C-alpha positions as MATLAB code, in Angstrom:
seq = 'MHFIEYIKNHLSSIQTEGINWNYEDGCVMSGSILMYQVTGDKFYKDVVVKYIDSFIKEDGGIRTYHPEEYNIDSINCGKALFFLYEETGKDKYKKALDLLRSQLDSHPRTKTGNFWHKKIYPWQIWLDGLYMAQPFYMTYERKFGDQKNYADIIDQFKHVRELMFNEKSSLYYHGYDEHRAQGWADKETGLSKNHWLRAMGWYVIALIDTIDEMRMPGSPEEELLNNIFCEAVTGIMKYQDAGSKLFYQVIDRSDVQGNYLETSGSAMVAYAILKGCCLNVLEPELYAGAGEEILMALYQQKLLPSSNGFELVDICKVSGLGPGDSRDGSVAYYLSEPVVKDDHKGSGAFIMAFAWLLVWKNKQGISIRELMGGIHNGNYCFK';
ca = [
     -40.681    2.112   34.198;
     -44.084    3.593   34.963;
     -43.853    3.734   38.759;
     -43.038    7.440   38.893;
     -45.457    8.431   36.133;
     -48.298    6.695   37.924;
     -47.339    7.989   41.375;
     -47.029   11.634   40.331;
     -50.174   11.601   38.206;
     -52.118    9.955   40.998;
     -50.896   12.360   43.675;
     -51.609   15.326   41.406;
     -55.225   14.208   41.087;
     -55.981   14.225   44.826;
     -58.915   16.461   45.695;
     -58.978   18.771   48.718;
     -62.408   20.390   48.322;
     -65.534   18.616   49.469;
     -63.490   15.854   51.124;
     -63.762   14.812   54.758;
     -60.794   14.031   57.000;
     -60.304   10.328   56.273;
     -57.942    7.412   56.684;
     -57.772    6.531   52.976;
     -56.124    9.821   52.064;
     -53.865    9.346   55.069;
     -52.412    6.289   53.339;
     -51.527    8.339   50.265;
     -50.060   11.119   52.422;
     -47.819    8.564   54.125;
     -46.652    7.377   50.720;
     -45.944   10.916   49.534;
     -43.955   11.696   52.689;
     -41.848    8.594   52.213;
     -41.162    9.483   48.594;
     -40.050   12.974   49.638;
     -37.792   11.587   52.358;
     -36.242    9.079   49.952;
     -35.882   11.233   46.834;
     -35.808   14.807   48.120;
     -38.240   15.776   45.337;
     -40.222   18.779   46.610;
     -43.237   17.715   44.561;
     -44.091   15.120   47.203;
     -43.828   17.540   50.108;
     -46.002   20.075   48.298;
     -48.722   17.431   47.859;
     -48.794   16.848   51.624;
     -48.747   20.542   52.533;
     -51.589   21.360   50.137;
     -53.757   18.503   51.340;
     -53.194   18.819   55.083;
     -53.463   22.616   55.081;
     -56.931   22.286   53.566;
     -57.985   20.717   56.878;
     -55.842   22.215   59.632;
     -56.967   25.536   61.076;
     -54.599   28.039   62.667;
     -55.853   27.082   66.138;
     -55.149   23.396   65.464;
     -58.732   22.458   64.756;
     -59.329   19.911   62.009;
     -62.090   20.524   59.499;
     -64.728   17.726   59.477;
     -63.017   15.861   62.355;
     -65.356   15.028   65.256;
     -63.576   13.515   68.277;
     -66.854   12.551   69.938;
     -67.481   10.015   67.160;
     -64.598    7.938   68.567;
     -63.654    6.618   65.152;
     -60.196    5.058   65.334;
     -59.827    5.525   61.561;
     -59.704    9.290   62.133;
     -56.251    9.031   63.709;
     -54.452    7.742   60.613;
     -54.240   10.927   58.568;
     -52.727   12.652   61.597;
     -49.451   10.809   61.019;
     -48.641   13.423   58.358;
     -48.718   16.122   61.044;
     -45.503   14.848   62.634;
     -43.721   15.361   59.326;
     -45.134   18.843   58.760;
     -44.414   19.983   62.312;
     -40.788   18.873   61.979;
     -40.466   20.476   58.538;
     -42.071   23.817   59.393;
     -42.235   24.196   63.174;
     -45.742   25.632   62.783;
     -47.663   25.471   66.032;
     -50.952   24.611   64.337;
     -49.613   21.165   63.456;
     -48.603   20.432   67.047;
     -52.013   21.592   68.284;
     -53.710   19.295   65.777;
     -51.484   16.427   66.931;
     -52.506   17.140   70.521;
     -56.163   17.145   69.512;
     -55.924   13.741   67.875;
     -53.882   12.356   70.755;
     -56.541   13.550   73.208;
     -59.091   11.295   71.495;
     -57.075    8.281   72.610;
     -57.316    9.338   76.261;
     -61.085    8.894   76.305;
     -61.556    6.465   73.409;
     -63.706    3.520   74.581;
     -61.833    0.287   75.229;
     -62.517   -3.403   75.590;
     -61.926   -5.019   78.950;
     -58.524   -6.118   77.662;
     -57.638   -2.440   77.165;
     -57.816   -2.348   73.373;
     -59.425    0.574   71.572;
     -62.888   -0.055   70.190;
     -62.788    0.152   66.425;
     -65.475    2.834   66.488;
     -68.170    4.046   68.848;
     -70.695    2.536   66.438;
     -68.831   -0.797   66.720;
     -68.847   -1.285   70.509;
     -66.575   -3.817   72.211;
     -64.958   -4.728   68.889;
     -61.307   -4.975   67.829;
     -60.554   -4.995   64.097;
     -57.057   -5.586   62.753;
     -57.512   -2.431   60.662;
     -57.576   -0.310   63.808;
     -54.083   -1.322   64.875;
     -52.683    0.485   61.832;
     -54.922    3.508   62.262;
     -53.859    4.303   65.809;
     -50.830    2.463   67.166;
     -48.014    3.946   64.999;
     -49.442    7.437   65.644;
     -49.709    6.692   69.366;
     -46.138    5.375   69.488;
     -44.717    8.343   67.571;
     -46.481   10.817   69.830;
     -45.307    9.042   72.973;
     -41.704    8.990   71.772;
     -41.650   12.627   70.712;
     -43.884   14.294   73.290;
     -45.007   11.777   75.915;
     -41.770   10.641   77.597;
     -42.593    7.064   76.501;
     -44.901    6.655   79.473;
     -47.593    4.831   77.477;
     -45.331    2.431   75.607;
     -46.661   -0.475   77.678;
     -50.247    0.361   76.686;
     -49.358    0.241   72.994;
     -47.431   -3.015   73.262;
     -50.146   -4.633   75.367;
     -52.749   -3.907   72.687;
     -50.681   -5.843   70.149;
     -50.090   -8.601   72.674;
     -53.815   -8.967   73.351;
     -54.578   -9.150   69.631;
     -52.022  -11.952   69.290;
     -53.615  -13.813   72.190;
     -57.210  -13.312   71.056;
     -57.213  -13.259   67.253;
     -54.404  -15.495   65.995;
     -55.376  -18.827   64.446;
     -52.662  -21.326   65.348;
     -53.846  -23.765   62.713;
     -53.766  -21.374   59.737;
     -51.037  -19.045   61.107;
     -53.313  -16.119   60.181;
     -55.377  -13.610   62.143;
     -59.132  -13.263   62.090;
     -60.409   -9.910   60.885;
     -62.414   -8.992   63.969;
     -63.187   -9.819   67.589;
     -66.351   -8.978   69.531;
     -65.708   -9.095   73.255;
     -69.445   -9.262   74.033;
     -70.202  -11.932   71.398;
     -73.225   -9.824   70.445;
     -72.604   -9.414   66.706;
     -74.047  -11.794   64.158;
     -70.629  -12.293   62.596;
     -69.005  -13.261   65.911;
     -68.581  -16.835   67.083;
     -70.565  -17.201   70.293;
     -67.713  -18.984   72.068;
     -64.632  -17.135   70.810;
     -66.061  -13.796   69.682;
     -64.064  -14.093   66.458;
     -65.146  -13.403   62.910;
     -65.204  -16.273   60.468;
     -62.427  -15.671   57.948;
     -59.032  -14.221   57.094;
     -59.239  -11.093   54.951;
     -56.043  -10.165   53.127;
     -56.152   -6.404   53.680;
     -56.823   -6.867   57.389;
     -53.628   -8.896   57.565;
     -51.919   -6.171   55.545;
     -53.052   -3.450   57.940;
     -51.801   -5.538   60.836;
     -48.273   -6.229   59.586;
     -47.669   -2.622   58.561;
     -49.006   -1.512   61.941;
     -46.418   -3.735   63.583;
     -43.418   -2.684   61.503;
     -44.320    1.014   61.694;
     -44.724    0.798   65.465;
     -41.417   -1.053   65.807;
     -39.748    1.650   63.722;
     -41.177    4.455   65.856;
     -40.452    2.766   69.194;
     -36.658    3.086   68.793;
     -35.785    0.595   71.537;
     -33.354   -1.838   69.850;
     -32.512   -4.890   71.917;
     -35.265   -4.269   74.472;
     -37.715   -7.008   75.543;
     -40.548   -4.814   74.239;
     -39.084   -4.582   70.776;
     -38.223   -8.276   70.762;
     -41.856   -9.091   71.528;
     -43.172   -6.987   68.645;
     -40.448   -8.307   66.338;
     -41.491  -11.868   67.096;
     -45.175  -11.129   66.524;
     -44.332   -9.398   63.245;
     -42.093  -12.185   61.945;
     -44.668  -14.803   62.871;
     -47.394  -12.881   61.027;
     -45.296  -12.402   57.883;
     -44.306  -16.068   57.889;
     -47.981  -17.000   58.140;
     -48.980  -14.784   55.256;
     -46.231  -16.076   52.979;
     -47.629  -19.610   53.237;
     -50.510  -18.412   51.074;
     -48.607  -16.590   48.329;
     -49.928  -17.665   44.945;
     -47.111  -19.532   43.224;
     -47.920  -18.290   39.743;
     -48.656  -14.611   40.248;
     -46.658  -14.104   43.499;
     -49.659  -12.150   44.850;
     -52.313  -12.941   47.477;
     -56.029  -13.659   47.362;
     -58.770  -11.407   48.774;
     -59.747  -14.208   51.176;
     -56.165  -15.150   51.712;
     -56.462  -18.875   52.469;
     -59.365  -19.733   50.134;
     -57.879  -19.828   46.668;
     -60.179  -22.792   46.041;
     -63.319  -20.640   46.067;
     -64.706  -19.542   42.705;
     -64.672  -15.762   42.394;
     -61.797  -15.228   44.792;
     -59.260  -12.884   43.202;
     -55.715  -11.636   43.573;
     -56.182   -8.382   45.467;
     -53.890   -5.398   45.053;
     -54.038   -3.350   48.264;
     -53.342   -6.214   50.634;
     -50.568   -7.561   48.418;
     -48.959   -4.092   48.357;
     -49.170   -3.886   52.144;
     -47.396   -7.214   52.476;
     -44.662   -6.009   50.097;
     -44.290   -2.814   52.122;
     -44.049   -4.674   55.425;
     -41.471   -7.120   54.076;
     -39.261   -4.494   52.421;
     -39.328   -2.234   55.463;
     -38.783   -5.218   57.752;
     -35.660   -6.097   55.782;
     -34.378   -2.513   55.812;
     -34.769   -2.442   59.609;
     -33.242   -5.938   59.960;
     -36.368   -7.218   61.667;
     -36.670   -9.815   58.906;
     -33.674  -11.704   57.557;
     -32.948   -9.939   54.245;
     -31.456  -13.015   52.593;
     -34.740  -14.838   53.173;
     -37.290  -12.099   52.560;
     -35.970   -9.143   50.538;
     -36.369  -10.987   47.259;
     -39.945  -11.869   48.150;
     -40.855   -8.257   48.941;
     -39.415   -7.077   45.646;
     -41.095   -9.956   43.813;
     -44.536   -8.995   45.158;
     -44.129   -5.337   44.214;
     -42.880   -6.183   40.735;
     -45.810   -8.569   40.266;
     -48.171   -5.701   41.120;
     -46.331   -3.470   38.664;
     -46.556   -6.040   35.895;
     -50.059   -7.381   36.519;
     -52.064   -4.639   38.232;
     -50.636   -1.337   36.931;
     -52.297   -1.187   33.544;
     -52.367    1.355   30.702;
     -55.406    3.627   30.608;
     -56.622    6.681   28.711;
     -55.048    8.869   31.412;
     -51.736    7.017   31.619;
     -51.926    4.115   34.053;
     -54.363    2.774   36.624;
     -53.943    0.426   39.571;
     -56.655   -2.208   39.379;
     -58.247   -4.985   41.460;
     -58.525   -3.099   44.752;
     -61.260   -4.124   47.175;
     -63.207   -0.913   47.787;
     -64.090   -1.662   51.408;
     -64.817   -4.563   53.729;
     -66.048   -4.550   57.294;
     -68.085   -6.408   59.868;
     -71.644   -5.392   60.673;
     -73.303   -3.386   62.032;
     -76.225   -5.668   62.641;
     -76.648   -8.532   60.242;
     -74.974   -6.817   57.302;
     -71.397   -7.699   56.333;
     -71.405  -11.095   58.001;
     -67.721  -11.977   57.534;
     -68.419  -14.923   55.240;
     -66.252  -15.731   52.244;
     -69.194  -14.805   50.016;
     -69.414  -11.414   51.721;
     -65.741  -10.531   51.162;
     -66.094  -11.479   47.511;
     -69.270   -9.400   47.098;
     -67.714   -6.006   47.798;
     -66.928   -3.817   44.748;
     -63.525   -4.163   43.102;
     -62.229   -0.759   41.980;
     -59.165    1.000   40.584;
     -56.878    3.668   42.058;
     -58.494    3.507   45.495;
     -56.240    5.285   47.977;
     -55.884    2.274   50.234;
     -54.282    0.460   47.333;
     -52.368    3.334   45.762;
     -51.085    4.506   49.149;
     -49.713    1.073   49.999;
     -48.245    0.748   46.496;
     -46.411    4.080   46.845;
     -45.166    3.216   50.334;
     -43.879   -0.137   49.150;
     -42.086    1.471   46.210;
     -40.403    3.990   48.531;
     -39.076    1.197   50.720;
     -37.875   -0.676   47.654;
     -35.777    2.395   46.841;
     -34.439    2.405   50.403;
     -33.586   -1.284   50.137;
     -31.785   -0.864   46.824;
     -29.907    2.111   48.241;
     -28.733   -0.087   51.122;
     -27.326   -2.422   48.478;
     -25.093    0.379   47.225;
     -27.196    1.876   44.429;
     -27.624    5.632   44.867;
     -31.106    7.112   44.867;
     -30.060    9.414   42.027;
     -29.009    6.397   39.958;
     -32.197    4.551   40.830;
     -34.467    7.443   39.922;
     -32.525    8.217   36.752;
     -32.830    4.639   35.610;
     -36.562    4.605   36.310;
     -37.149    7.816   34.379;
     -35.129    6.534   31.421;
     -36.887    3.187   31.433;
     -33.626    1.242   31.471;
     -33.370    0.125   35.088;
     -34.554   -3.342   36.038;
     -34.937   -3.875   39.763;
     -34.425   -7.592   39.455;
];
């Protein structure tokens, strides 16, 4: 199988010069960390060390990071710092963690208490932002904060469920404008118009990662997040394409010409399902097969031969809301954004999903050594 060939070639190609601190690379770092934790292959750890050390200064400063911008995306790449601090004990990683955590203390919030998506997007909640900040916030609070802000984290998810969930479609809207000032926002509800697949993907992996980091089994807080997560996954699965087993860019509008089966969001759903089954948040007998099915569909349909080996195709480059009258949240808008290959939002989610597939198979009694040996030899079929 070509999973490992693609993953290692892709990680080897990551640039560290001339790159700003960014959330996209944070997705790939998360995938590389998971692969190291699952396989023990030092290659994956070395990728993370090389990349992160190109940004982190000895005093804990982060090259190209500007806290005063109040960009919630800037938190995501910091998740790798927990891993490196535990692996090395180097103080610079803890100082960088503290720096990122300090942004959350003064980050602007809506009246409900949710973080603004960015300073340039005032009074707005985007589903994307839940993934960027909440798992980091939860991990920091568990490790260094005496859990004193757990309620704040859980309340932000609770408010998103109350404000942005569509009971009729069982999906979430991409964004919410508390002031109803944006052109894309409904003047009565403040909600954007449609359901974007990757936004749903960000949201469900935010939930399962936060649940994992909370470490409060059986508590009312964990039960609340579990219920929100299961409801969201159930909603998404209603829209799985029967033929391909993947999901459309505008998830509930398969009827629209030009809509396409999008890779990054589908990979995020696979990741969330497989991890949810490993943590017993989802019922494995109902969902594990679906998570594996989605990942294998990506492998078969979206990981294609290229002159350099393989490439992961059909990834939406970016989608957002505003500012101003641009990016209006219409179906036509979501379908107008460039479709690219090997974008880190897609490759990162693909790698993370594959790592959790290995964990799931290991829970079924297949050793990681056997799994990896079979993959390298091309004679192991996951199904």
